[in-house]
PDB file of C-alpha atoms in Angstrom:
ATOM      1  CA  MET A 240      81.107  58.019  98.904  1.00 84.00           C
ATOM      2  CA  LEU A 241      79.229  61.059  99.839  1.00 88.00           C
ATOM      3  CA  PHE A 242      81.138  60.385 103.530  1.00 92.00           C
ATOM      4  CA  TYR A 243      84.374  60.913 101.557  1.00 92.00           C
ATOM      5  CA  THR A 244      83.374  63.945  99.723  1.00 95.00           C
ATOM      6  CA  ALA A 245      82.265  65.406 103.038  1.00 94.00           C
ATOM      7  CA  VAL A 246      85.459  64.615 104.734  1.00 95.00           C
ATOM      8  CA  ILE A 247      87.583  65.966 102.053  1.00 96.00           C
ATOM      9  CA  ASN A 248      85.708  68.998 101.557  1.00 96.00           C
ATOM     10  CA  ALA A 249      85.830  69.375 105.448  1.00 96.00           C
ATOM     11  CA  VAL A 250      89.912  69.312 105.360  1.00 96.00           C
ATOM     12  CA  GLN A 251      89.835  71.565 102.474  1.00 97.00           C
ATOM     13  CA  SER A 252      87.942  74.418 104.406  1.00 96.00           C
ATOM     14  CA  SER A 253      90.006  73.959 107.309  1.00 96.00           C
ATOM     15  CA  LEU A 254      93.331  74.155 105.638  1.00 96.00           C
ATOM     16  CA  VAL A 255      91.407  77.442 103.802  1.00 96.00           C
ATOM     17  CA  ARG A 256      90.547  79.002 107.086  1.00 96.00           C
ATOM     18  CA  VAL A 257      94.424  78.523 108.512  1.00 96.00           C
ATOM     19  CA  LEU A 258      95.966  79.464 105.524  1.00 95.00           C
ATOM     20  CA  THR A 259      94.094  82.631 105.310  1.00 94.00           C
ATOM     21  CA  THR A 260      94.054  83.575 108.887  1.00 94.00           C
ATOM     22  CA  ARG A 261      97.793  82.705 108.841  1.00 93.00           C
ATOM     23  CA  LEU A 262      98.331  85.132 105.842  1.00 89.00           C
ATOM     24  CA  THR A 263      95.880  88.144 106.760  1.00 86.00           C
ATOM     25  CA  ASN A 264      97.585  88.032 110.289  1.00 86.00           C
ATOM     26  CA  LYS A 265     101.282  88.038 108.693  1.00 85.00           C
ATOM     27  CA  GLN A 266      99.934  90.955 106.341  1.00 79.00           C
ATOM     28  CA  TRP A 267      98.449  92.853 109.239  1.00 78.00           C
ATOM     29  CA  THR A 268     101.451  92.838 111.669  1.00 79.00           C
ATOM     30  CA  MET A 269     103.354  94.166 108.694  1.00 76.00           C
ATOM     31  CA  THR A 270     100.916  96.962 108.013  1.00 73.00           C
ATOM     32  CA  GLU A 271     101.138  97.896 111.835  1.00 72.00           C
ATOM     33  CA  ASP A 272     105.096  98.065 111.382  1.00 71.00           C
ATOM     34  CA  ILE A 273     104.450 100.769 108.811  1.00 73.00           C
ATOM     35  CA  ASP A 274     104.944 104.197 110.239  1.00 71.00           C
ATOM     36  CA  ILE A 275     102.900 106.945 108.994  1.00 68.00           C
ATOM     37  CA  TYR A 276     105.752 108.357 106.576  1.00 70.00           C
ATOM     38  CA  HIS A 277     106.507 105.227 105.075  1.00 79.00           C
ATOM     39  CA  TYR A 278     102.607 105.198 104.970  1.00 79.00           C
ATOM     40  CA  VAL A 279     102.449 108.438 103.106  1.00 82.00           C
ATOM     41  CA  ALA A 280     105.212 107.405 100.420  1.00 83.00           C
ATOM     42  CA  ILE A 281     103.534 103.905  99.690  1.00 84.00           C
ATOM     43  CA  ARG A 282     100.171 105.849  99.144  1.00 85.00           C
ATOM     44  CA  LYS A 283     101.608 108.223  97.183  1.00 87.00           C
ATOM     45  CA  GLU A 284     103.032 105.598  94.867  1.00 87.00           C
ATOM     46  CA  PHE A 285      99.635 103.697  94.944  1.00 86.00           C
ATOM     47  CA  ASP A 286      97.827 107.007  93.639  1.00 88.00           C
ATOM     48  CA  ARG A 287     100.762 107.347  91.314  1.00 87.00           C
ATOM     49  CA  LEU A 288      99.985 103.970  89.719  1.00 84.00           C
ATOM     50  CA  GLU A 289      96.346 103.954  89.983  1.00 83.00           C
ATOM     51  CA  GLU A 290      96.641 107.138  87.889  1.00 84.00           C
ATOM     52  CA  GLN A 291      98.556 105.482  85.193  1.00 80.00           C
ATOM     53  CA  PHE A 292      96.339 102.591  85.094  1.00 77.00           C
ATOM     54  CA  GLN A 293      93.326 104.752  84.688  1.00 75.00           C
ATOM     55  CA  LEU A 294      95.325 106.661  81.678  1.00 71.00           C
ATOM     56  CA  ASP A 295      95.923 103.182  80.203  1.00 68.00           C
ATOM     57  CA  LYS A 296      92.263 102.035  79.699  1.00 62.00           C
ATOM     58  CA  SER A 297      92.348 102.513  76.075  1.00 54.00           C
ATOM     59  CA  ILE A 298      90.649  99.708  74.094  1.00 48.00           C
ATOM     60  CA  PRO A 299      91.604  98.982  70.586  1.00 49.00           C
ATOM     61  CA  ALA A 300      88.869  99.908  67.972  1.00 42.00           C
ATOM     62  CA  SER A 301      88.361  96.043  66.876  1.00 46.00           C
ATOM     63  CA  VAL A 302      87.174  95.174  70.481  1.00 46.00           C
ATOM     64  CA  HIS A 303      84.543  97.996  69.907  1.00 44.00           C
ATOM     65  CA  ASP A 304      83.515  97.314  66.913  1.00 43.00           C
ATOM     66  CA  SER A 305      83.210  93.233  68.301  1.00 46.00           C
ATOM     67  CA  ILE A 306      81.088  94.740  71.295  1.00 46.00           C
ATOM     68  CA  SER A 307      78.689  96.808  69.333  1.00 47.00           C
ATOM     69  CA  GLY A 308      75.383  95.199  67.987  1.00 48.00           C
ATOM     70  CA  ASN A 309      73.584  92.293  69.009  1.00 48.00           C
ATOM     71  CA  ASP A 310      75.957  90.580  71.931  1.00 52.00           C
ATOM     72  CA  LEU A 311      74.679  88.337  74.316  1.00 49.00           C
ATOM     73  CA  PHE A 312      75.291  89.984  77.492  1.00 53.00           C
ATOM     74  CA  PRO A 313      73.898  93.649  77.092  1.00 53.00           C
ATOM     75  CA  LYS A 314      74.122  94.725  80.721  1.00 61.00           C
ATOM     76  CA  ASN A 315      77.732  93.177  80.867  1.00 66.00           C
ATOM     77  CA  ARG A 316      79.416  95.299  78.595  1.00 68.00           C
ATOM     78  CA  LYS A 317      80.643  97.586  81.074  1.00 71.00           C
ATOM     79  CA  ASN A 318      81.946  94.820  83.251  1.00 78.00           C
ATOM     80  CA  PHE A 319      83.673  93.049  79.976  1.00 79.00           C
ATOM     81  CA  ARG A 320      85.230  96.157  79.243  1.00 78.00           C
ATOM     82  CA  SER A 321      86.838  96.734  82.322  1.00 77.00           C
ATOM     83  CA  MET A 322      87.810  93.150  82.809  1.00 81.00           C
ATOM     84  CA  PHE A 323      89.560  93.287  79.487  1.00 82.00           C
ATOM     85  CA  ASN A 324      91.142  96.900  80.252  1.00 79.00           C
ATOM     86  CA  GLU A 325      92.379  95.039  83.583  1.00 79.00           C
ATOM     87  CA  ILE A 326      93.999  91.969  81.229  1.00 85.00           C
ATOM     88  CA  ALA A 327      95.140  94.115  78.819  1.00 84.00           C
ATOM     89  CA  PHE A 328      97.147  96.581  81.802  1.00 80.00           C
ATOM     90  CA  ARG A 329      98.710  93.100  83.123  1.00 84.00           C
ATOM     91  CA  ILE A 330     100.320  92.122  79.781  1.00 89.00           C
ATOM     92  CA  ARG A 331     101.508  95.100  79.018  1.00 87.00           C
ATOM     93  CA  HIS A 332     102.652  96.455  82.185  1.00 83.00           C
ATOM     94  CA  PRO A 333     103.371  93.095  84.136  1.00 87.00           C
ATOM     95  CA  TYR A 334     105.814  94.926  86.648  1.00 87.00           C
ATOM     96  CA  LEU A 335     103.537  97.723  87.255  1.00 84.00           C
ATOM     97  CA  SER A 336     100.549  95.119  87.871  1.00 83.00           C
ATOM     98  CA  SER A 337     102.708  93.372  90.811  1.00 85.00           C
ATOM     99  CA  ARG A 338     103.732  96.331  92.470  1.00 86.00           C
ATOM    100  CA  LYS A 339     100.119  97.330  92.497  1.00 83.00           C
ATOM    101  CA  LYS A 340      98.853  94.194  93.934  1.00 82.00           C
ATOM    102  CA  ALA A 341     101.715  94.479  96.540  1.00 82.00           C
ATOM    103  CA  LEU A 342     100.876  98.100  97.632  1.00 84.00           C
ATOM    104  CA  ILE A 343      96.973  97.638  97.756  1.00 83.00           C
ATOM    105  CA  VAL A 344      97.584  95.496 100.817  1.00 80.00           C
ATOM    106  CA  PRO A 345      98.830  98.331 103.452  1.00 81.00           C
ATOM    107  CA  VAL A 346      96.752 100.631 101.454  1.00 84.00           C
ATOM    108  CA  ARG A 347      93.609  99.021 102.126  1.00 83.00           C
ATOM    109  CA  PHE A 348      94.384  97.725 105.407  1.00 79.00           C
ATOM    110  CA  HIS A 349      95.331 101.138 106.708  1.00 77.00           C
ATOM    111  CA  GLU A 350      92.356 102.637 105.208  1.00 79.00           C
ATOM    112  CA  LEU A 351      90.126  99.968 107.217  1.00 77.00           C
ATOM    113  CA  ARG A 352      91.924 100.769 110.017  1.00 73.00           C
ATOM    114  CA  ALA A 353      91.245 104.661 110.214  1.00 72.00           C
ATOM    115  CA  HIS A 354      88.161 104.141 109.121  1.00 68.00           C
TER     116      HIS A 354
END
């Protein structure tokens, strides 16, 4: 039984490696084809979405009340709030969330290439 588990794990790891390499190479090629003027437009739109996301980080008062007091994870309060903000933004603005996700790939690859 342990042998079959090891074989399945090896196949799964190989499949993940092949798929991620293929996807990364495809995205890198797409990013390489973007000229600088298109990148500037992409970066401006990404910054606009990022600014809108920062402005929309409001948490309802009921959540603040439930967080305050004796909670189980006092160190992770900030992480919980940021996770809740991200989920709330995705629910309230599904188009903007998917657009931000699509724009982050060329922006991050360009930053990697530039630095």
